[in-house]
Amino acid sequence: MTAFRLPSAEASRMPITGHLEELRSRLIKVIWTLLGGMVLAYTVSDILIGWLKRPLAADLYFFSPTEAFWVAMKVSFFAGLFLSLPVIFYQIWRFVTPGLLPNERRLALPFVLIGSLFFVLGLVFCYFVVAPFALKFLVGFGTQQGLKPVFSIGLYMDFLLKFLLAFGVVFELPLVITVLAKLGLVTPQFLARHRRYAVLVNAILAAVLTPTADVFNMMLMMGPLLLFYELGIWGARFFGRKPSASGAAQEPDSAGSGA
């Protein structure tokens, strides 16, 4: 098995401090963009809060003087993150560019567009499908026990924003796997061979990413994770780095010598 090697001579000569400095520079750009998006979103935070209340279809209350203010800040941060997505994906691509072949570096624009699109699809799927279904089930379970719901806006927004963010991240899984295959770090054969371990890892990720500890919401998260892992295998198969002729020739030789 050949070790992964960066195709860029410049990248191979760069010391670890150089990589850390570049990472710091790109993180600073992301942070400034995020802050700008957050300030812009804060000006319309009341509209955003009204939009986020719709999946619940119930009145919301605040139970401390600062609760409503911090909800506006959280919603603004989430919206700022959403607005910053193209910049975030572009900075990620620029950071991994030294590990790509020259013809692969031209894929920056598709990476930014596809990454942003997948994140948006995750938000849409969660907002219109998963969140209403989960809220209806959970609230209905409580009312069947003879309980009357009184919803705190802070707790509700924490639940919904974490749910939205988790599904946005989950929808990026095929793109992440494809990029790793482009870098030569994984192959579709490796991913398919370790599918059963991926099921266990996906279950752990679903438990971590789900904003509540119940099995119901965990399964809602795990289903898309398993689906997107399979899509990632197909993405790695079609768009991953093809093995070199020398590497392909070495495998039969090593297999024959070990026979």
mmCIF file of C-alpha atoms in Angstrom:
data_model
loop_
_atom_site.group_PDB
_atom_site.id
_atom_site.type_symbol
_atom_site.label_atom_id
_atom_site.label_comp_id
_atom_site.label_asym_id
_atom_site.label_seq_id
_atom_site.Cartn_x
_atom_site.Cartn_y
_atom_site.Cartn_z
ATOM 1 C CA MET A 1 0.000 0.000 0.000
ATOM 2 C CA THR A 2 1.550 3.262 -1.030
ATOM 3 C CA ALA A 3 1.422 6.207 1.343
ATOM 4 C CA PHE A 4 -0.519 9.307 0.364
ATOM 5 C CA ARG A 5 1.784 11.950 -1.070
ATOM 6 C CA LEU A 6 0.993 15.546 -1.805
ATOM 7 C CA PRO A 7 1.385 16.194 -5.527
ATOM 8 C CA SER A 8 2.487 19.750 -4.969
ATOM 9 C CA ALA A 9 6.212 20.243 -4.430
ATOM 10 C CA GLU A 10 5.487 23.564 -2.759
ATOM 11 C CA ALA A 11 3.175 21.860 -0.273
ATOM 12 C CA SER A 12 5.717 19.135 0.486
ATOM 13 C CA ARG A 13 8.371 21.752 1.261
ATOM 14 C CA MET A 14 6.081 23.808 3.516
ATOM 15 C CA PRO A 15 6.891 23.250 7.231
ATOM 16 C CA ILE A 16 4.166 22.573 9.772
ATOM 17 C CA THR A 17 4.361 26.166 10.979
ATOM 18 C CA GLY A 18 3.564 27.308 7.446
ATOM 19 C CA HIS A 19 0.431 25.157 7.369
ATOM 20 C CA LEU A 20 -0.627 26.470 10.777
ATOM 21 C CA GLU A 21 -0.091 30.071 9.677
ATOM 22 C CA GLU A 22 -2.149 29.498 6.546
ATOM 23 C CA LEU A 23 -4.897 27.866 8.617
ATOM 24 C CA ARG A 24 -4.886 30.848 10.978
ATOM 25 C CA SER A 25 -5.139 33.285 8.081
ATOM 26 C CA ARG A 26 -8.110 31.470 6.581
ATOM 27 C CA LEU A 27 -9.861 31.147 9.931
ATOM 28 C CA ILE A 28 -9.562 34.904 10.446
ATOM 29 C CA LYS A 29 -11.200 35.529 7.062
ATOM 30 C CA VAL A 30 -14.016 33.147 7.954
ATOM 31 C CA ILE A 31 -14.548 34.808 11.346
ATOM 32 C CA TRP A 32 -14.725 38.316 9.867
ATOM 33 C CA THR A 33 -17.179 37.141 7.224
ATOM 34 C CA LEU A 34 -19.261 35.397 9.876
ATOM 35 C CA LEU A 35 -19.368 38.525 12.032
ATOM 36 C CA GLY A 36 -20.449 40.615 9.045
ATOM 37 C CA GLY A 37 -23.224 38.178 8.208
ATOM 38 C CA MET A 38 -24.299 38.096 11.855
ATOM 39 C CA VAL A 39 -24.610 41.901 12.026
ATOM 40 C CA LEU A 40 -26.610 41.938 8.813
ATOM 41 C CA ALA A 41 -28.916 39.171 10.051
ATOM 42 C CA TYR A 42 -29.495 40.919 13.385
ATOM 43 C CA THR A 43 -31.267 43.773 11.589
ATOM 44 C CA VAL A 44 -33.986 41.316 10.488
ATOM 45 C CA SER A 45 -33.824 38.953 13.474
ATOM 46 C CA ASP A 46 -37.508 39.518 14.312
ATOM 47 C CA ILE A 47 -38.498 38.291 10.844
ATOM 48 C CA LEU A 48 -36.208 35.276 11.164
ATOM 49 C CA ILE A 49 -37.603 34.368 14.588
ATOM 50 C CA GLY A 50 -41.150 34.551 13.229
ATOM 51 C CA TRP A 51 -40.151 32.257 10.374
ATOM 52 C CA LEU A 52 -38.498 29.754 12.730
ATOM 53 C CA LYS A 53 -41.590 29.627 14.964
ATOM 54 C CA ARG A 54 -43.778 28.189 12.199
ATOM 55 C CA PRO A 55 -42.929 24.463 12.567
ATOM 56 C CA LEU A 56 -44.261 24.517 16.153
ATOM 57 C CA ALA A 57 -47.566 26.323 15.525
ATOM 58 C CA ALA A 58 -47.870 27.358 19.181
ATOM 59 C CA ASP A 59 -47.240 30.390 21.343
ATOM 60 C CA LEU A 60 -43.741 30.894 22.707
ATOM 61 C CA TYR A 61 -42.818 32.570 26.006
ATOM 62 C CA PHE A 62 -39.656 33.941 27.553
ATOM 63 C CA PHE A 63 -38.938 33.389 31.251
ATOM 64 C CA SER A 64 -36.070 35.757 31.940
ATOM 65 C CA PRO A 65 -35.338 39.372 30.939
ATOM 66 C CA THR A 66 -32.388 38.312 28.764
ATOM 67 C CA GLU A 67 -33.886 35.239 27.099
ATOM 68 C CA ALA A 68 -35.447 37.018 24.107
ATOM 69 C CA PHE A 69 -32.249 38.996 23.485
ATOM 70 C CA TRP A 70 -30.043 35.912 23.476
ATOM 71 C CA VAL A 71 -32.465 34.155 21.156
ATOM 72 C CA ALA A 72 -32.077 37.039 18.699
ATOM 73 C CA MET A 73 -28.289 36.704 18.981
ATOM 74 C CA LYS A 74 -28.379 32.936 18.390
ATOM 75 C CA VAL A 75 -30.656 33.298 15.390
ATOM 76 C CA SER A 76 -28.413 36.053 14.000
ATOM 77 C CA PHE A 77 -25.334 33.872 14.455
ATOM 78 C CA PHE A 78 -26.996 30.967 12.659
ATOM 79 C CA ALA A 79 -28.137 33.222 9.813
ATOM 80 C CA GLY A 80 -24.650 34.759 9.629
ATOM 81 C CA LEU A 81 -23.196 31.266 9.338
ATOM 82 C CA PHE A 82 -25.609 30.530 6.515
ATOM 83 C CA LEU A 83 -24.663 33.739 4.675
ATOM 84 C CA SER A 84 -20.966 32.938 5.125
ATOM 85 C CA LEU A 85 -21.176 29.463 3.607
ATOM 86 C CA PRO A 86 -19.652 30.343 0.201
ATOM 87 C CA VAL A 87 -16.675 32.001 1.887
ATOM 88 C CA ILE A 88 -16.265 29.113 4.347
ATOM 89 C CA PHE A 89 -16.261 26.500 1.601
ATOM 90 C CA TYR A 90 -13.899 28.583 -0.515
ATOM 91 C CA GLN A 91 -11.417 28.922 2.361
ATOM 92 C CA ILE A 92 -11.604 25.180 3.014
ATOM 93 C CA TRP A 93 -10.879 24.518 -0.641
ATOM 94 C CA ARG A 94 -7.955 26.939 -0.682
ATOM 95 C CA PHE A 95 -6.495 25.213 2.368
ATOM 96 C CA VAL A 96 -6.595 21.749 0.773
ATOM 97 C CA THR A 97 -5.528 22.997 -2.681
ATOM 98 C CA PRO A 98 -1.812 22.144 -2.135
ATOM 99 C CA GLY A 99 -2.833 18.492 -1.833
ATOM 100 C CA LEU A 100 -4.512 18.459 -5.241
ATOM 101 C CA LEU A 101 -3.266 17.871 -8.731
ATOM 102 C CA PRO A 102 -3.176 20.926 -11.062
ATOM 103 C CA ASN A 103 -6.277 19.823 -12.995
ATOM 104 C CA GLU A 104 -8.160 19.261 -9.721
ATOM 105 C CA ARG A 105 -7.541 22.786 -8.448
ATOM 106 C CA ARG A 106 -9.959 24.169 -11.017
ATOM 107 C CA LEU A 107 -12.834 22.538 -9.129
ATOM 108 C CA ALA A 108 -13.018 25.348 -6.554
ATOM 109 C CA LEU A 109 -16.213 26.872 -7.955
ATOM 110 C CA PRO A 110 -18.117 23.542 -8.159
ATOM 111 C CA PHE A 111 -16.969 22.710 -4.618
ATOM 112 C CA VAL A 112 -18.257 26.031 -3.255
ATOM 113 C CA LEU A 113 -21.555 25.801 -5.128
ATOM 114 C CA ILE A 114 -22.219 22.129 -4.342
ATOM 115 C CA GLY A 115 -21.196 22.516 -0.697
ATOM 116 C CA SER A 116 -23.511 25.503 -0.233
ATOM 117 C CA LEU A 117 -26.335 23.749 -2.088
ATOM 118 C CA PHE A 118 -26.077 20.583 0.015
ATOM 119 C CA PHE A 119 -26.141 22.617 3.228
ATOM 120 C CA VAL A 120 -29.243 24.502 2.057
ATOM 121 C CA LEU A 121 -30.916 21.218 1.096
ATOM 122 C CA GLY A 122 -30.225 19.912 4.591
ATOM 123 C CA LEU A 123 -31.862 22.997 6.123
ATOM 124 C CA VAL A 124 -34.886 22.742 3.827
ATOM 125 C CA PHE A 125 -35.333 19.018 4.479
ATOM 126 C CA CYS A 126 -35.135 19.549 8.239
ATOM 127 C CA TYR A 127 -37.408 22.615 8.303
ATOM 128 C CA PHE A 128 -40.193 21.257 6.118
ATOM 129 C CA VAL A 129 -40.018 17.492 6.799
ATOM 130 C CA VAL A 130 -38.072 16.397 9.877
ATOM 131 C CA ALA A 131 -38.696 19.226 12.374
ATOM 132 C CA PRO A 132 -42.526 19.358 12.002
ATOM 133 C CA PHE A 133 -42.717 15.577 12.174
ATOM 134 C CA ALA A 134 -40.461 15.385 15.240
ATOM 135 C CA LEU A 135 -42.254 18.240 17.027
ATOM 136 C CA LYS A 136 -45.673 16.738 16.347
ATOM 137 C CA PHE A 137 -44.553 13.377 17.709
ATOM 138 C CA LEU A 138 -42.813 14.767 20.803
ATOM 139 C CA VAL A 139 -45.522 17.277 21.716
ATOM 140 C CA GLY A 140 -48.236 14.704 21.056
ATOM 141 C CA PHE A 141 -46.464 12.242 23.341
ATOM 142 C CA GLY A 142 -46.519 14.793 26.146
ATOM 143 C CA THR A 143 -50.174 15.728 25.702
ATOM 144 C CA GLN A 144 -51.159 12.052 25.695
ATOM 145 C CA GLN A 145 -49.719 11.889 29.199
ATOM 146 C CA GLY A 146 -52.158 14.590 30.297
ATOM 147 C CA LEU A 147 -49.541 17.357 30.257
ATOM 148 C CA LYS A 148 -50.025 20.887 28.940
ATOM 149 C CA PRO A 149 -47.126 22.319 26.899
ATOM 150 C CA VAL A 150 -45.684 25.741 27.676
ATOM 151 C CA PHE A 151 -42.785 26.456 25.349
ATOM 152 C CA SER A 152 -39.804 28.605 26.217
ATOM 153 C CA ILE A 153 -38.540 30.468 23.169
ATOM 154 C CA GLY A 154 -34.950 29.900 24.265
ATOM 155 C CA LEU A 155 -35.306 26.135 24.615
ATOM 156 C CA TYR A 156 -37.317 25.858 21.418
ATOM 157 C CA MET A 157 -34.803 27.834 19.357
ATOM 158 C CA ASP A 158 -31.947 25.792 20.816
ATOM 159 C CA PHE A 159 -33.721 22.618 19.730
ATOM 160 C CA LEU A 160 -34.593 23.837 16.241
ATOM 161 C CA LEU A 161 -31.290 25.583 15.433
ATOM 162 C CA LYS A 162 -29.269 22.542 16.524
ATOM 163 C CA PHE A 163 -31.536 20.323 14.456
ATOM 164 C CA LEU A 164 -31.151 22.554 11.396
ATOM 165 C CA LEU A 165 -27.385 22.803 11.790
ATOM 166 C CA ALA A 166 -27.042 19.051 12.282
ATOM 167 C CA PHE A 167 -28.933 18.262 9.088
ATOM 168 C CA GLY A 168 -26.974 20.892 7.184
ATOM 169 C CA VAL A 169 -23.765 19.153 8.267
ATOM 170 C CA VAL A 170 -25.150 15.672 7.528
ATOM 171 C CA PHE A 171 -25.988 16.655 3.958
ATOM 172 C CA GLU A 172 -22.310 17.528 3.435
ATOM 173 C CA LEU A 173 -21.212 13.917 3.964
ATOM 174 C CA PRO A 174 -21.163 12.902 0.257
ATOM 175 C CA LEU A 175 -19.099 15.978 -0.593
ATOM 176 C CA VAL A 176 -16.652 15.332 2.253
ATOM 177 C CA ILE A 177 -16.149 11.723 1.180
ATOM 178 C CA THR A 178 -15.670 12.776 -2.456
ATOM 179 C CA VAL A 179 -13.044 15.374 -1.477
ATOM 180 C CA LEU A 180 -11.198 12.799 0.651
ATOM 181 C CA ALA A 181 -11.216 10.475 -2.358
ATOM 182 C CA LYS A 182 -9.890 13.324 -4.516
ATOM 183 C CA LEU A 183 -7.037 13.774 -2.058
ATOM 184 C CA GLY A 184 -6.298 10.067 -2.239
ATOM 185 C CA LEU A 185 -7.024 9.528 1.468
ATOM 186 C CA VAL A 186 -9.843 7.021 0.867
ATOM 187 C CA THR A 187 -10.990 4.812 -1.987
ATOM 188 C CA PRO A 188 -14.481 3.535 -2.839
ATOM 189 C CA GLN A 189 -13.237 -0.011 -2.256
ATOM 190 C CA PHE A 190 -12.091 0.930 1.265
ATOM 191 C CA LEU A 191 -15.412 2.632 2.030
ATOM 192 C CA ALA A 192 -17.481 -0.280 0.749
ATOM 193 C CA ARG A 193 -15.342 -2.835 2.582
ATOM 194 C CA HIS A 194 -15.812 -1.028 5.921
ATOM 195 C CA ARG A 195 -19.530 -0.313 5.487
ATOM 196 C CA ARG A 196 -20.506 -2.199 8.634
ATOM 197 C CA TYR A 197 -18.159 -0.053 10.712
ATOM 198 C CA ALA A 198 -19.639 3.037 9.058
ATOM 199 C CA VAL A 199 -23.059 2.007 10.385
ATOM 200 C CA LEU A 200 -21.672 2.052 13.937
ATOM 201 C CA VAL A 201 -19.916 5.393 13.392
ATOM 202 C CA ASN A 202 -23.072 6.869 11.874
ATOM 203 C CA ALA A 203 -25.085 5.731 14.889
ATOM 204 C CA ILE A 204 -22.615 7.488 17.200
ATOM 205 C CA LEU A 205 -22.704 10.632 15.053
ATOM 206 C CA ALA A 206 -26.509 10.588 15.074
ATOM 207 C CA ALA A 207 -26.507 10.355 18.874
ATOM 208 C CA VAL A 208 -24.055 13.271 19.115
ATOM 209 C CA LEU A 209 -25.685 15.514 16.507
ATOM 210 C CA THR A 210 -29.293 14.960 17.629
ATOM 211 C CA PRO A 211 -30.341 17.823 19.946
ATOM 212 C CA THR A 212 -32.371 15.454 22.139
ATOM 213 C CA ALA A 213 -31.447 12.101 23.644
ATOM 214 C CA ASP A 214 -34.482 10.135 22.422
ATOM 215 C CA VAL A 215 -34.145 7.229 19.995
ATOM 216 C CA PHE A 216 -36.846 8.654 17.699
ATOM 217 C CA ASN A 217 -34.857 11.738 16.713
ATOM 218 C CA MET A 218 -31.668 9.709 16.584
ATOM 219 C CA MET A 219 -33.226 7.462 13.922
ATOM 220 C CA LEU A 220 -34.379 10.519 11.959
ATOM 221 C CA MET A 221 -30.728 11.590 11.852
ATOM 222 C CA MET A 222 -29.216 8.161 11.246
ATOM 223 C CA GLY A 223 -31.308 7.419 8.146
ATOM 224 C CA PRO A 224 -29.887 10.293 6.062
ATOM 225 C CA LEU A 225 -26.375 9.543 7.367
ATOM 226 C CA LEU A 226 -26.509 5.991 6.029
ATOM 227 C CA LEU A 227 -27.988 7.168 2.735
ATOM 228 C CA PHE A 228 -25.356 9.849 2.244
ATOM 229 C CA TYR A 229 -22.550 7.444 3.120
ATOM 230 C CA GLU A 230 -23.688 5.323 0.171
ATOM 231 C CA LEU A 231 -23.889 8.429 -2.036
ATOM 232 C CA GLY A 232 -20.373 9.310 -0.888
ATOM 233 C CA ILE A 233 -19.129 5.909 -2.091
ATOM 234 C CA TRP A 234 -20.604 6.612 -5.526
ATOM 235 C CA GLY A 235 -19.090 10.087 -5.505
ATOM 236 C CA ALA A 236 -15.692 8.618 -4.644
ATOM 237 C CA ARG A 237 -16.075 6.054 -7.410
ATOM 238 C CA PHE A 238 -16.890 8.594 -10.116
ATOM 239 C CA PHE A 239 -14.926 11.664 -8.995
ATOM 240 C CA GLY A 240 -12.171 10.275 -6.772
ATOM 241 C CA ARG A 241 -8.530 10.194 -7.740
ATOM 242 C CA LYS A 242 -7.812 7.370 -10.154
ATOM 243 C CA PRO A 243 -4.937 5.049 -9.164
ATOM 244 C CA SER A 244 -1.739 5.571 -11.096
ATOM 245 C CA ALA A 245 -0.561 2.956 -13.577
ATOM 246 C CA SER A 246 2.507 2.225 -11.455
ATOM 247 C CA GLY A 247 0.373 1.744 -8.341
ATOM 248 C CA ALA A 248 -1.982 -0.551 -10.209
ATOM 249 C CA ALA A 249 0.937 -2.561 -11.528
ATOM 250 C CA GLN A 250 2.431 -2.953 -8.062
ATOM 251 C CA GLU A 251 -0.704 -4.564 -6.604
ATOM 252 C CA PRO A 252 -0.634 -7.712 -8.808
ATOM 253 C CA ASP A 253 3.110 -8.042 -8.224
ATOM 254 C CA SER A 254 2.716 -7.858 -4.456
ATOM 255 C CA ALA A 255 -0.230 -10.279 -4.593
ATOM 256 C CA GLY A 256 1.782 -12.724 -6.682
ATOM 257 C CA SER A 257 4.803 -12.550 -4.394
ATOM 258 C CA GLY A 258 2.679 -13.283 -1.365
ATOM 259 C CA ALA A 259 1.019 -16.313 -2.964
#
